Coordinates of C-alpha atoms and ligand atoms in Angstrom, one line a residue:
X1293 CA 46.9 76.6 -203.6
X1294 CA 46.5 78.4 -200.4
X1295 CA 42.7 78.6 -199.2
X1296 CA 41.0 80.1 -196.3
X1297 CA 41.0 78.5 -193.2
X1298 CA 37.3 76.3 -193.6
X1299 CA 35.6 73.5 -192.0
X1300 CA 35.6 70.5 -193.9
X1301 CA 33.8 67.0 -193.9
X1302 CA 35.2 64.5 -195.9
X1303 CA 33.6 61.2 -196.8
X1304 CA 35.7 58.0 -197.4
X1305 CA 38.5 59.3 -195.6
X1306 CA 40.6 56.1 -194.8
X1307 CA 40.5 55.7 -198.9
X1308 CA 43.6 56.0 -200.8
X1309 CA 42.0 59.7 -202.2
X1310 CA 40.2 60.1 -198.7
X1311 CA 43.7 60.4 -196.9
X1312 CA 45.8 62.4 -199.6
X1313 CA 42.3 65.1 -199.4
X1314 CA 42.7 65.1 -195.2
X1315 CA 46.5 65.6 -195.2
X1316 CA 46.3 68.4 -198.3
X1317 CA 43.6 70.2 -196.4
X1318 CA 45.1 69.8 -192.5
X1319 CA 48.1 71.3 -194.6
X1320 CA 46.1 74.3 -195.6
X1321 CA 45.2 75.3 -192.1
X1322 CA 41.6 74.1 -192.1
X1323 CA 39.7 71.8 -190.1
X1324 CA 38.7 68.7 -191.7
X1325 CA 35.9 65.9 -190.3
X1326 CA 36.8 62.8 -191.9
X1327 CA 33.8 59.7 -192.3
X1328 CA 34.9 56.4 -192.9
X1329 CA 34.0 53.0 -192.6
X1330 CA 37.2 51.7 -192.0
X1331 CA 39.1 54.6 -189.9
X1332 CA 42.6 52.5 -189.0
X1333 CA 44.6 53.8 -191.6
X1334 CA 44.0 57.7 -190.6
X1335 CA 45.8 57.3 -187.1
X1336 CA 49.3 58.4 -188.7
X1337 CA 47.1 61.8 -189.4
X1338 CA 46.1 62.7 -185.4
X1339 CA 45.9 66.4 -185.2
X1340 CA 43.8 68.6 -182.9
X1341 CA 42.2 69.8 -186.6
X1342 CA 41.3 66.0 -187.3
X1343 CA 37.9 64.8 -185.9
X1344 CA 37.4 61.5 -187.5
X1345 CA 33.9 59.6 -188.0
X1346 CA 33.9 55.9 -187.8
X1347 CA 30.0 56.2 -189.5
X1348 CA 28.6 54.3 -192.7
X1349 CA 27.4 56.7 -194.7
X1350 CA 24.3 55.0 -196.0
X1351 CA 23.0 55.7 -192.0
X1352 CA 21.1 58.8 -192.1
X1353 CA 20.6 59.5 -189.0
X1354 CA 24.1 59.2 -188.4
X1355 CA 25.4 61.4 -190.8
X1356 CA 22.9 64.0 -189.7
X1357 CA 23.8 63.5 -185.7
X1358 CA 27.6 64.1 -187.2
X1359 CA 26.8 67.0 -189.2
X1360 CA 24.6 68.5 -186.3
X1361 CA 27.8 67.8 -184.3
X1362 CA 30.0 69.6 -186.6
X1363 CA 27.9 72.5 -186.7
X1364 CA 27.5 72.9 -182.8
X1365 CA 31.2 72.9 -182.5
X1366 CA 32.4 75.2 -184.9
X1367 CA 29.6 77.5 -186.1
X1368 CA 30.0 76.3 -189.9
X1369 CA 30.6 73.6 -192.2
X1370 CA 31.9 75.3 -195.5
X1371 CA 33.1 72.3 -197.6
X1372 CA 31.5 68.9 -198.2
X1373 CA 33.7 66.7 -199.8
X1374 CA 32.6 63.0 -201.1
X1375 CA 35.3 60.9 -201.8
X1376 CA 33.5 57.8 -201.0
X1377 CA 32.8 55.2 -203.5
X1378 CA 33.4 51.2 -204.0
X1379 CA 34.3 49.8 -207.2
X1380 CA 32.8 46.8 -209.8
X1381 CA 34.9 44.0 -210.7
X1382 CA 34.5 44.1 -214.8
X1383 CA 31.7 41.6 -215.2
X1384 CA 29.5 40.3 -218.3
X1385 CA 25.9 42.2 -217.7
X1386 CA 23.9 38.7 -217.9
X1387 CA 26.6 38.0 -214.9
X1388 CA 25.9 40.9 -212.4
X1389 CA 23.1 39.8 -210.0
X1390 CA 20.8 43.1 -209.0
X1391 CA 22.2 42.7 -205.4
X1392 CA 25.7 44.2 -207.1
X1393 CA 23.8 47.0 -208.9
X1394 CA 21.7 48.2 -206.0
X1395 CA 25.1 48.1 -203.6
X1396 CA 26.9 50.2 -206.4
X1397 CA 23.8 52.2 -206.8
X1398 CA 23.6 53.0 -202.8
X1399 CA 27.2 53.6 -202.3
X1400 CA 28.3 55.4 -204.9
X1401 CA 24.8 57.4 -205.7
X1402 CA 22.5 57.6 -202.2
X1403 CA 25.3 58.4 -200.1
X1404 CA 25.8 61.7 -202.1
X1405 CA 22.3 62.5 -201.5
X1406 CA 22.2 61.4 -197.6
X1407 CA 25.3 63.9 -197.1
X1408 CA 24.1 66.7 -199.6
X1409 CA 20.9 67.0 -198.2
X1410 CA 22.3 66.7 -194.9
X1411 CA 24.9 70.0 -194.9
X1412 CA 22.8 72.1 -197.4
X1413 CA 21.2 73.8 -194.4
X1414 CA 23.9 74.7 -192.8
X1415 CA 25.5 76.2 -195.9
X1416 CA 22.4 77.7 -196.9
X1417 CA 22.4 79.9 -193.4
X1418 CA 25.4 81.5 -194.1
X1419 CA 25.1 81.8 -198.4
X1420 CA 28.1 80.2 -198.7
X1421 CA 29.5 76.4 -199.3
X1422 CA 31.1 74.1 -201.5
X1423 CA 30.5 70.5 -202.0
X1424 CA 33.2 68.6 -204.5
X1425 CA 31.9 65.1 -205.2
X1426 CA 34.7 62.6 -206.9
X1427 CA 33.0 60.6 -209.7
X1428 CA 35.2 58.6 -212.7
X1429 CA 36.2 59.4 -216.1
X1430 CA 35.0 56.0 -216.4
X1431 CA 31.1 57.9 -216.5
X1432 CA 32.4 59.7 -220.1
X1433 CA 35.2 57.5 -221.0
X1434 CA 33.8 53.5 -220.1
X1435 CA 35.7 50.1 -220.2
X1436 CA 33.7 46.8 -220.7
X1437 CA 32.4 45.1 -217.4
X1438 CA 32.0 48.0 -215.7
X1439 CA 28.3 49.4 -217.0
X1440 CA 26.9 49.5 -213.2
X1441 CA 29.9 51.5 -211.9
X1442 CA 30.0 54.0 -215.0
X1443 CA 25.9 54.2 -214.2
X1444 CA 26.5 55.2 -210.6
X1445 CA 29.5 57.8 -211.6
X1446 CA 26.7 59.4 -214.4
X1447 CA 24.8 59.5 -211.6
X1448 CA 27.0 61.5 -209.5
X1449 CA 27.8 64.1 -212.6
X1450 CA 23.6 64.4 -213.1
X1451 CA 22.8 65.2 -209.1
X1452 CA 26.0 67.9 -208.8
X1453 CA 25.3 69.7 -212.1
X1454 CA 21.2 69.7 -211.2
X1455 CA 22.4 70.8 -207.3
X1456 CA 24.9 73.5 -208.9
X1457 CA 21.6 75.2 -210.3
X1458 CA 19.6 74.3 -207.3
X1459 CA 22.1 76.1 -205.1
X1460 CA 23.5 79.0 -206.9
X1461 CA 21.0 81.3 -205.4
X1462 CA 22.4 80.1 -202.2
X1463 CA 26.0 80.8 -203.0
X1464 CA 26.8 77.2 -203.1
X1465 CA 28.6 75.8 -205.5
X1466 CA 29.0 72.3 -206.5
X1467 CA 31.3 70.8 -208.9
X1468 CA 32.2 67.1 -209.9
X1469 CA 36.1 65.5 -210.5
X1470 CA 36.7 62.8 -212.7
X1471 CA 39.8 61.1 -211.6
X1472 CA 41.8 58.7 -214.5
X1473 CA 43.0 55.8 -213.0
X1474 CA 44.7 56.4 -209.3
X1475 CA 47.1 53.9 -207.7
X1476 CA 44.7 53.1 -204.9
X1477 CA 43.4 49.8 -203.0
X1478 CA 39.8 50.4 -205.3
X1479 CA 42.2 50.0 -208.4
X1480 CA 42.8 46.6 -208.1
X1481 CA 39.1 45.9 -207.2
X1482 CA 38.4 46.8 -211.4
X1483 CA 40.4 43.8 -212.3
X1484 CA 38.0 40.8 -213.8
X1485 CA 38.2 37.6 -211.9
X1486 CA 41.6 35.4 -212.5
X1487 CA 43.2 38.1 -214.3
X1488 CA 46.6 39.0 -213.0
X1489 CA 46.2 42.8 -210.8
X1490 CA 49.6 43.7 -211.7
X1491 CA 49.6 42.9 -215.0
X1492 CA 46.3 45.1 -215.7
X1493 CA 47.9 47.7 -213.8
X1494 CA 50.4 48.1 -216.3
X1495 CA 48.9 46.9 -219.3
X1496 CA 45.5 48.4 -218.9
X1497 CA 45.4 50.9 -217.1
X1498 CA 49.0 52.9 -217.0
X1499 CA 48.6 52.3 -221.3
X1500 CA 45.1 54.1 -221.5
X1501 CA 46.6 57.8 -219.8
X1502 CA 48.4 59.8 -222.2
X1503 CA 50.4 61.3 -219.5
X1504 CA 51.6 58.0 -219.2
X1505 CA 51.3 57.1 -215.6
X1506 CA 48.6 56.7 -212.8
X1507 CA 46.8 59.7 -211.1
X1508 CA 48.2 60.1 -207.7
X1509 CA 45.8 60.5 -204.8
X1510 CA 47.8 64.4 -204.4
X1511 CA 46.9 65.2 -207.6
X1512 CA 43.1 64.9 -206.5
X1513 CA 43.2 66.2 -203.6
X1514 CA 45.3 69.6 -204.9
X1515 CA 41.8 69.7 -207.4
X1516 CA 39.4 69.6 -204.4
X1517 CA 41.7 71.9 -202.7
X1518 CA 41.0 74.6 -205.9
X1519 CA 37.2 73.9 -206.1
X1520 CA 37.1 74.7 -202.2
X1521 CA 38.7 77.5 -202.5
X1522 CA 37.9 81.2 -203.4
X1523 CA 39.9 80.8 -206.2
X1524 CA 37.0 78.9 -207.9
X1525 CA 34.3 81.6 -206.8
X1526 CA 32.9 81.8 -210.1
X1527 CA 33.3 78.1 -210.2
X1528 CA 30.4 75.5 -210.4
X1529 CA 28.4 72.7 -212.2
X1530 CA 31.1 71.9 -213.9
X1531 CA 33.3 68.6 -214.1
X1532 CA 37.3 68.9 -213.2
X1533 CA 39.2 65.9 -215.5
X1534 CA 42.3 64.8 -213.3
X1535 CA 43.2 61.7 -215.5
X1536 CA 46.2 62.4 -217.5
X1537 CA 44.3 62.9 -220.5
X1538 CA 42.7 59.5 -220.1
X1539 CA 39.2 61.2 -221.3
X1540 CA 40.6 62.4 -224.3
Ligands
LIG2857 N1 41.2 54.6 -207.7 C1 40.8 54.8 -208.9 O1 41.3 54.4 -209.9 C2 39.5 55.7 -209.1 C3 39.3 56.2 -210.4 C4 38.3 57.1 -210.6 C5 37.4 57.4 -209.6 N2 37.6 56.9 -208.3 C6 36.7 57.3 -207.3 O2 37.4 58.0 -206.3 C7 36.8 57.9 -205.0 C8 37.8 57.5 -204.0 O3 38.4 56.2 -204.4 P1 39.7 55.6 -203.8 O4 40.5 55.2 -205.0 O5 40.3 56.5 -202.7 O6 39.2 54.2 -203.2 P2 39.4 53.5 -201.8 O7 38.8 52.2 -201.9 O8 40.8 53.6 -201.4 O9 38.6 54.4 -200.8 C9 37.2 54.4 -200.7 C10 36.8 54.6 -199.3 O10 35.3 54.7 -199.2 C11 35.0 54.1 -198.0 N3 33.5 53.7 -198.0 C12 32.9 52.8 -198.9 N4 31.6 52.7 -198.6 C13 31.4 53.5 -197.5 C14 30.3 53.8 -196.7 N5 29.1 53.2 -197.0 N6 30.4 54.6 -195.7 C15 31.6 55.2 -195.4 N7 32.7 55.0 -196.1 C16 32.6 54.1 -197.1 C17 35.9 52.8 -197.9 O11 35.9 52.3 -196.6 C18 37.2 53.4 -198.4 O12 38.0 53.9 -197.3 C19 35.7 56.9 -205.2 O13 34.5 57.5 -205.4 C20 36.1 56.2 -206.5 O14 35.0 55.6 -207.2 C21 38.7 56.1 -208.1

């Protein structure tokens, strides 16, 4: 889907979804601002519409000086998108120490509000923005082990559908994906200790999707592509499946 020419940051860029998001949307004309931890795998991308972010997210201050720098630069940040996240090996409850929860927790649940709270200001000045955070069908449709992940993906749902109201007045709209399984690094990071990767790709997860295979990493970013564009002007607070059916 063809969108507007926008300025875009992107969170977890150097992800498996991160990178599929920056190439759909350098495609599409627009600027993008990637943010990554780990920025290596995003040189094959270079492109005078590319600024990339070597930032932790969980720094506010430097997600603020990046957004600020954004902002000078271009005049406007329309689109917010958090791809970010980091995944729980399935694990027992009585076996997941409160380290694992709170780094789940701050990841996958703080960072939206560091970044949120840092571009709403500049999308409030010009009554017009879109944020697209990518959560887990895993919040609506769970697996055993998982129950700190599936928390922190609820989490995500709750804060864009209370922000969607928050924001309407503003003309901002905010809206949530729920990706099925996706054939990423994070993936194999589900898998419970000693059990063979492979073999739960296959058995597990490929089995559980109707469509019968994985999500690609396109298929998400051709989503956030829709809910940033005006083609979803009357779209927000609401949660886009991309899982094959796996919620059903
Ligand atoms: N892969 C799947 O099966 C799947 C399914 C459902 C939902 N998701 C969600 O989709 C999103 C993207 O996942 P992915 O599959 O691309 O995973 P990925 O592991 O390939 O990418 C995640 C990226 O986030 C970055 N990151 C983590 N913590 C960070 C921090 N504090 N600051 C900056 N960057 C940080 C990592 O460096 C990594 O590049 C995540 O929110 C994930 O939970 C993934």
């Amino acid at each position: 889907m063809a969108i507007e020419q926008q300025v875009v940051i992107v969170t977890g860029a150097g992800g498996g979804m991160g990178q599929a998001i920056l190439k759909y949307l350098l495609e599409q004309g627009n600027i993008v601002v990637g943010l990554d931890l780990s920025v290596t795998s995003l040189a094959s991308l270079y492109s005078d519409a590319l600024q990339i972010y070597n930032v932790n997210v969980l720094d506010e201050d430097k997600v603020n000086d990046v957004f600020r720098n954004v902002y000078d630069k271009y005049g406007r940040i329309d689109g917010l998108v958090n791809a970010l996240g980091i995944a729980q090996a399935a694990t027992p409850i009585e076996d997941v120490s409160i380290d694992e929860w709170n780094r789940l927790m701050d990841v996958n649940v703080k960072s939206l509000f560091i970044t949120t709270k840092a571009v709403v200001p500049y999308m409030k000045v010009r009554k017009k923005g879109a944020i697209v955070t990518i959560a887990s069908i895993s919040a609506v449709r769970p697996r055993p082990g998982l129950q700190a992940y599936i928390a922190s993906k609820g989490a995500a749902e709750s804060f864009s559908r209370g922000l969607a109201i928050e924001l309407a007045p503003h003309q901002i709209r905010v809206n949530t994906i729920h990706p099925g399984p996706s054939d990423t690094q994070m993936l194999s990071q589900f898998t419970a200790a000693g059990a063979n990767v492979e073999q739960t790709k296959q058995d597990v997860f490929v089995q559980s999707v109707p469509l019968g295979r994985l999500v690609d990493p396109t298929d998400i970013a051709g989503a956030v592509g829709y809910l940033l564009s005006d083609a979803a002007s009357m779209v927000t607070g609401t949660t886009l499946h991309v899982d094959g059916g796996r919620g059903l």
